[in-house]
Short mmCIF file of C-alpha atoms and ligand atoms in Angstrom, two decimals:
data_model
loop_
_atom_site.label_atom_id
_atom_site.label_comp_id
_atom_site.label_asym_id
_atom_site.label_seq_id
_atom_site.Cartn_x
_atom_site.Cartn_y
_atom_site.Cartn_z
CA UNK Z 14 48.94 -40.58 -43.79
CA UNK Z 15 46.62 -40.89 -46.89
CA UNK Z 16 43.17 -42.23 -46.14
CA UNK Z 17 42.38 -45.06 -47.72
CA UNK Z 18 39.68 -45.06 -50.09
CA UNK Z 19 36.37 -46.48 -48.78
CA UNK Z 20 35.69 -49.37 -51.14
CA UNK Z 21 39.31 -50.49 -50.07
CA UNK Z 22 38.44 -50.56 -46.72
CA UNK Z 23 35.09 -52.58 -47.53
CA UNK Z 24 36.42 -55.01 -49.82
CA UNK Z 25 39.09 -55.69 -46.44
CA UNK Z 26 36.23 -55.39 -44.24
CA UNK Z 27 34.90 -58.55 -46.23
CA UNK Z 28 38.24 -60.55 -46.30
CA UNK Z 29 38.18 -59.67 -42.81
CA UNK Z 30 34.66 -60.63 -41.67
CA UNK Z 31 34.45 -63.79 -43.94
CA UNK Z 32 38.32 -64.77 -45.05
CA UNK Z 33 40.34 -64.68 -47.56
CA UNK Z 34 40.49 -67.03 -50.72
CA UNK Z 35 43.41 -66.48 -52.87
CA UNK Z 36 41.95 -66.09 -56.65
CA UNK Z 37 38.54 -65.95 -55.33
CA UNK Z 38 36.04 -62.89 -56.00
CA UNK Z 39 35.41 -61.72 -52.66
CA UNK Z 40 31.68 -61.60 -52.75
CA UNK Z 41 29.64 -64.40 -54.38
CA UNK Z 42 32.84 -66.51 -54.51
CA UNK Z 43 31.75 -70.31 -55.54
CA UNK Z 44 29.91 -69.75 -59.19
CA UNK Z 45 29.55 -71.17 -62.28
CA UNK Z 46 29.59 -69.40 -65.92
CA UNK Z 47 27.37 -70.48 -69.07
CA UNK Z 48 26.66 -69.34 -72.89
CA UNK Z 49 23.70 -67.64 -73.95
CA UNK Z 50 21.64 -66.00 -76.09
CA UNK Z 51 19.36 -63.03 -75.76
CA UNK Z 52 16.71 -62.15 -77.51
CA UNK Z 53 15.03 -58.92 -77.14
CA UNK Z 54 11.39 -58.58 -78.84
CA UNK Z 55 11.81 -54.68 -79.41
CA UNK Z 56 9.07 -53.72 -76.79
CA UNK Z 57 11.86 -51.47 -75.09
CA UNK Z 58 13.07 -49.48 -78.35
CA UNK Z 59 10.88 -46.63 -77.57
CA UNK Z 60 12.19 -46.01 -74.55
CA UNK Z 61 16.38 -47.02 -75.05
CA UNK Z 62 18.51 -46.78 -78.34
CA UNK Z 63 20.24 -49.76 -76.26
CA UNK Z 64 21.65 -52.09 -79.39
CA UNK Z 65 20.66 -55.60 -77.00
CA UNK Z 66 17.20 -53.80 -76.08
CA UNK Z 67 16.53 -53.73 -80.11
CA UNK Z 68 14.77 -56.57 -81.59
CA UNK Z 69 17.13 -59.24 -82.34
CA UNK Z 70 19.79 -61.64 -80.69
CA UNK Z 71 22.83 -60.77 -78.51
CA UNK Z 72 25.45 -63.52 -77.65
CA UNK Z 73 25.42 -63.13 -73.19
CA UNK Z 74 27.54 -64.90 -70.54
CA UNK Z 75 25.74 -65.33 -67.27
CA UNK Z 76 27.69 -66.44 -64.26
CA UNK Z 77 24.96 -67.63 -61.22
CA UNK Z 78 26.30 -67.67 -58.14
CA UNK Z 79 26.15 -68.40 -54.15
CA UNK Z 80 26.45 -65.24 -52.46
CA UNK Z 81 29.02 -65.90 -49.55
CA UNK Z 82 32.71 -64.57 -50.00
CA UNK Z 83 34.05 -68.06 -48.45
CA UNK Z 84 34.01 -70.45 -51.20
CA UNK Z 85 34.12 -73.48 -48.96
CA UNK Z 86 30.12 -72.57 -47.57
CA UNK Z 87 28.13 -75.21 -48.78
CA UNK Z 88 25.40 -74.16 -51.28
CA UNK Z 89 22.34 -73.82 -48.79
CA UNK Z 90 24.60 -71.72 -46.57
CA UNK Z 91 23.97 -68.91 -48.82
CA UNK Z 92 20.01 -68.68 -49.70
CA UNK Z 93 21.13 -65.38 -51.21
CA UNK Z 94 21.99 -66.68 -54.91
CA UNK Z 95 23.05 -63.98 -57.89
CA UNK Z 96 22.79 -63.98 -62.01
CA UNK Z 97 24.81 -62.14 -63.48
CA UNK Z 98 24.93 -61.36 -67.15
CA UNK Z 99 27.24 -59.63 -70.20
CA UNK Z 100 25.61 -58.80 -73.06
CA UNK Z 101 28.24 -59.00 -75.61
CA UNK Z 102 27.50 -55.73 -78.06
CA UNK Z 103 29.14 -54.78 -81.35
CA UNK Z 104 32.83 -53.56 -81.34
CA UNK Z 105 33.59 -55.22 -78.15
CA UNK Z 106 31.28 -53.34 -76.16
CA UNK Z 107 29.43 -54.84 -72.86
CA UNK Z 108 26.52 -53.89 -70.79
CA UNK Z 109 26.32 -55.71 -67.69
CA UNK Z 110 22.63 -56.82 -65.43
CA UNK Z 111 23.77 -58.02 -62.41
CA UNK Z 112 20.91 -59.58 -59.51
CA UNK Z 113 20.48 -61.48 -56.90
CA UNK Z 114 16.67 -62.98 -55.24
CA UNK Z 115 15.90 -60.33 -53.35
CA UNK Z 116 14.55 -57.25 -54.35
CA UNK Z 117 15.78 -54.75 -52.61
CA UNK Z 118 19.17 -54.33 -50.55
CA UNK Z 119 20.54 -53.83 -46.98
CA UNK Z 120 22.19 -50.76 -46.81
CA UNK Z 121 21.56 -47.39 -47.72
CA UNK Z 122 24.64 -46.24 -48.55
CA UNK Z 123 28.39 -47.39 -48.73
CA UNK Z 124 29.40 -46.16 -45.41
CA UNK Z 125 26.35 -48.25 -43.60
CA UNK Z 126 27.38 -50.87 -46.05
CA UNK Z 127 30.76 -50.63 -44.05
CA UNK Z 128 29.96 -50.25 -40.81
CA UNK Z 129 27.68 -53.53 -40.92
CA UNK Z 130 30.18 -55.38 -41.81
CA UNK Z 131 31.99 -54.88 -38.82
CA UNK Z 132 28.42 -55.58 -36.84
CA UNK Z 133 27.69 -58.34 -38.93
CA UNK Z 134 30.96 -60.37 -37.74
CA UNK Z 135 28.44 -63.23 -36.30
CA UNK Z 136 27.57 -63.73 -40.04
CA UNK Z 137 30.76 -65.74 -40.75
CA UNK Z 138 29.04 -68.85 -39.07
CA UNK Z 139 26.17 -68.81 -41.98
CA UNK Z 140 23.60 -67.25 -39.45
CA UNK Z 141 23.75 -64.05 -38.07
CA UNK Z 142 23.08 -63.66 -33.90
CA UNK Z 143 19.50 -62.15 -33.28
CA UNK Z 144 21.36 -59.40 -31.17
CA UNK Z 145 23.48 -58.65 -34.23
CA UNK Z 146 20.26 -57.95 -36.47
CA UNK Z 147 18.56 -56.17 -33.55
CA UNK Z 148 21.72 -53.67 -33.04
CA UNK Z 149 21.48 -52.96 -36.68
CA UNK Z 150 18.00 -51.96 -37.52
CA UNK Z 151 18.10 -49.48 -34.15
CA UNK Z 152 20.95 -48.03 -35.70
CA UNK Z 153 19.43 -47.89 -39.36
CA UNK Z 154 15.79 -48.30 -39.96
CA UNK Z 155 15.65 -48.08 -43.34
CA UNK Z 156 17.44 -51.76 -43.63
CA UNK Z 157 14.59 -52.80 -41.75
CA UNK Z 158 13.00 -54.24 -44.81
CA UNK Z 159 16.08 -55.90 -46.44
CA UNK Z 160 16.75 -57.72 -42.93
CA UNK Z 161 13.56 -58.73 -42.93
CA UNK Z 162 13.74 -60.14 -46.61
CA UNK Z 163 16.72 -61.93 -45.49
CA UNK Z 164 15.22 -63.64 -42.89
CA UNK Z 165 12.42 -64.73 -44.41
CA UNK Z 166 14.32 -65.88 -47.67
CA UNK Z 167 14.51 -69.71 -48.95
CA UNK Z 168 16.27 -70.36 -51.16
CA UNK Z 169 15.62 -71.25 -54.83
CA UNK Z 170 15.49 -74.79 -55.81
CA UNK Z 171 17.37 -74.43 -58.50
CA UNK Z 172 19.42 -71.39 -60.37
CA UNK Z 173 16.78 -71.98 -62.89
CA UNK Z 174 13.77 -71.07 -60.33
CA UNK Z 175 15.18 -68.22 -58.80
CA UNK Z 176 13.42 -64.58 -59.51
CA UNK Z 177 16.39 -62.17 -60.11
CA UNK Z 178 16.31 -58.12 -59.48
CA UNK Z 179 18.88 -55.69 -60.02
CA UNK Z 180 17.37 -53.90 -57.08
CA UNK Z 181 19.35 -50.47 -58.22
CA UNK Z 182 17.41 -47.96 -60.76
CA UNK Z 183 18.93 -47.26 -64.15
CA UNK Z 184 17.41 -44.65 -66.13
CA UNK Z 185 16.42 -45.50 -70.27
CA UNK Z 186 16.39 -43.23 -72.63
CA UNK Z 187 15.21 -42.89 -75.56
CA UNK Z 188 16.21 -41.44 -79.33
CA UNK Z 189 15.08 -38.01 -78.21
CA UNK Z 190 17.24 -37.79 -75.25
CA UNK Z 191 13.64 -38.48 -72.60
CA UNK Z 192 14.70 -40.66 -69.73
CA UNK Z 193 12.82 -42.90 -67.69
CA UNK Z 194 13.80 -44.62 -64.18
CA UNK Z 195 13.22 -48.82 -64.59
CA UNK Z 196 14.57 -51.72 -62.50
CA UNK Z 197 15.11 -54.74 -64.15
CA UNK Z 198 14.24 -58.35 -63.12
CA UNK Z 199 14.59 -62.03 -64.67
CA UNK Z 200 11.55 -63.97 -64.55
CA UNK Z 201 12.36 -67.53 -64.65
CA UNK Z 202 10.49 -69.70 -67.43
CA UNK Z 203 10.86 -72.30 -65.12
CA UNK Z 204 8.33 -70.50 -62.33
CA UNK Z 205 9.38 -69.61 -59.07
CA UNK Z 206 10.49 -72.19 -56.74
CA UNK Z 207 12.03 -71.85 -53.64
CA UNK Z 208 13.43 -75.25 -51.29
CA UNK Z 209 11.69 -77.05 -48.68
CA UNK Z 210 14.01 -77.11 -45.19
CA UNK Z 211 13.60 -80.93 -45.38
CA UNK Z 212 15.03 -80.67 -48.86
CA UNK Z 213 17.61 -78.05 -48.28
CA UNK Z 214 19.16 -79.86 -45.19
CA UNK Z 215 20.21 -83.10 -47.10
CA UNK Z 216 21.24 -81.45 -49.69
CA UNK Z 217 24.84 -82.51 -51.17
CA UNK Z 218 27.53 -79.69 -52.19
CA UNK Z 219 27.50 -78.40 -55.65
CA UNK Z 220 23.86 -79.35 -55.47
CA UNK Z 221 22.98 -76.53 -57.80
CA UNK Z 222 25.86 -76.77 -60.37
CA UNK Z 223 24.64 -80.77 -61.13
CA UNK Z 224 21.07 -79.47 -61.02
CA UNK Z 225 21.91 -76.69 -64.00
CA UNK Z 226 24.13 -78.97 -65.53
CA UNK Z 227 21.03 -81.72 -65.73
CA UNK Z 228 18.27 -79.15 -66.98
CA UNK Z 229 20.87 -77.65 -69.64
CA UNK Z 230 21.66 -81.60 -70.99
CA UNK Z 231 17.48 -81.52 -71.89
CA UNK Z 232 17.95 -78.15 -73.57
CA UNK Z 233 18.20 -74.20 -72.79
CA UNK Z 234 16.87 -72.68 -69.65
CA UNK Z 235 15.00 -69.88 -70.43
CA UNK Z 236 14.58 -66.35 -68.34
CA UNK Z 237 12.24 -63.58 -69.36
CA UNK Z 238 13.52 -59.95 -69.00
CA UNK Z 239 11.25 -57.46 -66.94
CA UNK Z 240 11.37 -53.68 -67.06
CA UNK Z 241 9.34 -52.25 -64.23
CA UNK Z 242 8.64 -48.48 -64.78
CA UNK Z 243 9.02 -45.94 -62.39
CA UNK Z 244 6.73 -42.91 -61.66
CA UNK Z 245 7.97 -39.63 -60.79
CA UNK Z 246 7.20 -39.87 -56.98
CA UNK Z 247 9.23 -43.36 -56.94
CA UNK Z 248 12.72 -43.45 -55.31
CA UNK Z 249 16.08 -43.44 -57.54
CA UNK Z 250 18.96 -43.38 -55.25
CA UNK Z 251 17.75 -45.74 -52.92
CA UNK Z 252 18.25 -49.71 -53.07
CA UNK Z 253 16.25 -50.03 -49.54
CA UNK Z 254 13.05 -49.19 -51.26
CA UNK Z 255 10.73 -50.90 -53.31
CA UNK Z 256 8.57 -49.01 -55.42
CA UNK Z 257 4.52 -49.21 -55.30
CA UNK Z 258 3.74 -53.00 -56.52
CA UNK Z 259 1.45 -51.69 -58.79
CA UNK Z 260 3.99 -49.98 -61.16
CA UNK Z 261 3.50 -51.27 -64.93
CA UNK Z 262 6.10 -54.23 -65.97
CA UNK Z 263 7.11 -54.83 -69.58
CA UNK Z 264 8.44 -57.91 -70.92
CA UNK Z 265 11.74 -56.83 -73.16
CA UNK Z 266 13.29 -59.86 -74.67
CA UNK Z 267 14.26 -63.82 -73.23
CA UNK Z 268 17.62 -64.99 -72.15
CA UNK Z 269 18.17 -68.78 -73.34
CA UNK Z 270 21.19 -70.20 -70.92
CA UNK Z 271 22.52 -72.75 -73.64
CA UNK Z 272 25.61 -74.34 -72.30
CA UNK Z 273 28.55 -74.23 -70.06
CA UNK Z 274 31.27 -71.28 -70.68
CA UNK Z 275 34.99 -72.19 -71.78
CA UNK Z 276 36.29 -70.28 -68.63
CA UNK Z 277 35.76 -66.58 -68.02
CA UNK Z 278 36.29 -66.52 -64.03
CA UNK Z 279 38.37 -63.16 -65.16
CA UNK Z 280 35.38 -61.49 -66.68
CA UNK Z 281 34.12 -59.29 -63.98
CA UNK Z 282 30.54 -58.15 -63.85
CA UNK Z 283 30.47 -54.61 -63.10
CA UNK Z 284 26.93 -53.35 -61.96
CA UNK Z 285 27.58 -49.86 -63.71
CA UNK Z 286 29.04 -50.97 -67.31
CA UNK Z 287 26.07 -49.88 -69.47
CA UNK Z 288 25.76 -48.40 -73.00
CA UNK Z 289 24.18 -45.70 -75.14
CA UNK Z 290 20.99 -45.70 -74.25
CA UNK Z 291 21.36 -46.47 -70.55
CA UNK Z 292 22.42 -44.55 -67.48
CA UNK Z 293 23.25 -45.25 -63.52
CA UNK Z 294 21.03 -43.67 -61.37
CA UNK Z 295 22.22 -41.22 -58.69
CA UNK Z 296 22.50 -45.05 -56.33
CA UNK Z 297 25.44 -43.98 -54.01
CA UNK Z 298 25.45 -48.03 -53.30
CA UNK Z 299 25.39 -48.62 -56.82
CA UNK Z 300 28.27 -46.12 -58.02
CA UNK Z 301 30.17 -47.44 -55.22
CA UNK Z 302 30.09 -51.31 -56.27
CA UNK Z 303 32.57 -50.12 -59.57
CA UNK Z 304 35.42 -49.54 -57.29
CA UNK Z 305 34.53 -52.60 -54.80
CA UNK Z 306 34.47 -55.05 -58.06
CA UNK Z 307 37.12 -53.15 -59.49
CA UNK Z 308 39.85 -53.88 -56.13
CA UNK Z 309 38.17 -57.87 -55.69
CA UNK Z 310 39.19 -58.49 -59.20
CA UNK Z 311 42.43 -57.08 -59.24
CA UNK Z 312 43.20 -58.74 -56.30
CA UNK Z 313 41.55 -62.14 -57.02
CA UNK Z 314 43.71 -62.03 -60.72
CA UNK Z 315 46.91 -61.72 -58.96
CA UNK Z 316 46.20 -65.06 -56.81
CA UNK Z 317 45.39 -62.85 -53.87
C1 LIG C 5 28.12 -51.87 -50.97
C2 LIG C 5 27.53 -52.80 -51.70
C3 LIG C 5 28.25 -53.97 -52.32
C4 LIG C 5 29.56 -54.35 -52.27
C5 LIG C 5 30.72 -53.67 -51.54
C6 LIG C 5 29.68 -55.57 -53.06
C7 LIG C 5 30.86 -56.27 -53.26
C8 LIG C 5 31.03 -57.29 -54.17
C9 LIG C 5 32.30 -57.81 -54.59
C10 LIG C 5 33.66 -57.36 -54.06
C11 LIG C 5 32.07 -58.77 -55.53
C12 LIG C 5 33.10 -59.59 -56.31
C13 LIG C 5 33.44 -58.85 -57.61
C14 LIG C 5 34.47 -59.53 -58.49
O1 LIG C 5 35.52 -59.98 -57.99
O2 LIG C 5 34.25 -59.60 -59.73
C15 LIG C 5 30.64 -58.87 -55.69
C16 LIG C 5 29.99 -59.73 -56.54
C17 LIG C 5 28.63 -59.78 -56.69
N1 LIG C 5 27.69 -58.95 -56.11
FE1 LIG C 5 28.07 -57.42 -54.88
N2 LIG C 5 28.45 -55.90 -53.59
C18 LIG C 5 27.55 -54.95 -53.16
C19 LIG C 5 26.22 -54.88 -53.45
C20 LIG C 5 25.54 -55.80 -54.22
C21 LIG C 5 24.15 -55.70 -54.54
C22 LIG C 5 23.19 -54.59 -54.12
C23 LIG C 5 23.87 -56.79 -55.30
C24 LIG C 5 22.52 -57.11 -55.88
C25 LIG C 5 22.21 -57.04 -57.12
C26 LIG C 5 25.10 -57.55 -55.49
C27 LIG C 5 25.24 -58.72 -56.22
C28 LIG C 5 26.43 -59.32 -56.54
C29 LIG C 5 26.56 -60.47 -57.43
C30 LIG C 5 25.44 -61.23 -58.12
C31 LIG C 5 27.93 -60.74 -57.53
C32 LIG C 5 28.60 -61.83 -58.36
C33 LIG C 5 28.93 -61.29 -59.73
C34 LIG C 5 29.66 -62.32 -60.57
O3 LIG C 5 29.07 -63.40 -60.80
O4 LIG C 5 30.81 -62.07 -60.95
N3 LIG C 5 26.09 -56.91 -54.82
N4 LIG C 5 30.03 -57.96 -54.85
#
């Protein structure tokens, strides 16, 4: 019999664990999409012949979303919340940024991804058993750190106060063909804010789509774009890590969310779509998450 290919057997492992929703992605299910506008204020051209990391504007869509696969989990349910955006490039090109607020991940690599998910079962009630988390970091140390970020995690008060990172390294590089390892993260103009437990607890559904909705009606929300740049001694290939928090951040251009999309719940915001100018790192998590996207959006386009 053929073996079925990993991210196959992850994407079920999610339906699975969590359910399946017919038309649904199956991560990050419940979202919303909006217009914008990027601006990038050329501090990056020296480092990536990027087109949207050259000074001027790039149309983006950016879809923010609550992180569980069940759509029916009510918005605090999932503190983990994501951004993603599509820079729209000339000829019908894309390059995709795709984060969530937390800064580094749980797994190491796609095959711990997989096997969590079968530990993680408990996780389908909104909190995972303490017994669950313990079996998991004696089994894996290294997702010590992104447990512990979990656990510790409020959530935002709004989409427009969340702090955004990438978490995977992408390398820039330049006209000469020099590359350098940076993550990227969206700084909200809004500051940081996460939610009170008082606040979060009577908190209606679609709390966060009327809160958006309100801010945008008063004009743009605004996001800066960070570059942090890695060292040589700093980790590429591993989304578990973060690097020294002294490493020198650049400001690269501002994202103005201007209004709500027509509909693009078809687009599909795959991590590795880049362009000249930009490259995956060696991220075995991050290579993986093509296929993953790939199989949850054929299936969720069908009605599946
Ligand atoms: C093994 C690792 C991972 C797997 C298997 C996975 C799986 C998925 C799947 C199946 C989707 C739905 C895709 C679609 O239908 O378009 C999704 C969406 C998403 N994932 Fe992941 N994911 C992984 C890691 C991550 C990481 C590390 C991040 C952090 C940046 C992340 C952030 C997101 C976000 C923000 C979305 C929603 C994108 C959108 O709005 O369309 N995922 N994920």
């Amino acid at each position: 019999m053929e073996k079925q290919p990993l991210a196959e057997t992850a994407v079920n492992q999610i339906e699975k664990v969590f359910g399946r929703y017919p038309g649904y992605r199956r991560a990050h299910a419940r979202g919303d999409i909006y217009e914008g506008v990027f601006a990038a204020n050329g501090a990056a051209s020296e480092l990536t012949t990027a087109p949207h990391f050259q000074q001027g504007e790039t149309r983006a869509l950016v879809r923010f979303s609550h992180s569980s696969p069940d759509p029916t989990w009510t918005d605090i349910m999932s503190p983990v919340k994501g951004m993603a955006v599509q820079f729209h490039l000339p000829e019908s090109a894309v390059a995709n940024i795709v984060g969530v607020n937390s800064p580094i991940f749980v797994a190491k690599t796609p095959e711990v991804f997989t096997e969590m998910l079968t530990i993680m079962k408990s996780f389908k009630n909104g909190k995972p058993r303490i017994a669950d988390l313990a079996q998991l970091v004696a089994k894996y140390p290294e997702s010590r750190a992104g447990i512990d970020v979990l656990k510790k995690m409020h959530a935002p008060a709004s989409f427009a106060t969340g702090r955004y990172h990438a978490i995977h390294v992408f390398y820039f590089i330049d006209a000469h063909g020099n590359k350098r390892p940076v993550k990227y993260e969206w700084e909200p103009e809004a500051g940081v804010d996460t939610l009170s437990l008082a606040k979060a607890v009577s908190m209606p559904i679609e709390y966060y789509k009327a809160d958006f909705e309100d801010r945008l009606a008063k004009g743009p929300v605004a996001f800066q774009l960070n570059i942090v740049l890695g060292e040589k001694e700093d980790p590429t290939d591993d989304p578990t890590q973060e690097w020294p928090a002294d490493r020198k951040k650049l400001a690269i251009g501002r994202l103005l969310v201007t209004g709500k999309a027509e509909s693009a719940e078809t687009v599909i915001f795959d991590p590795t779509v880049a362009t000249q100018g930009i490259e995956c790192s060696e991220d075995r998590i991050l290579n993986f998450r093509k296929e993953a996207y790939s199989i949850s959006h054929d299936r969720r386009t069908k009605g599946m």
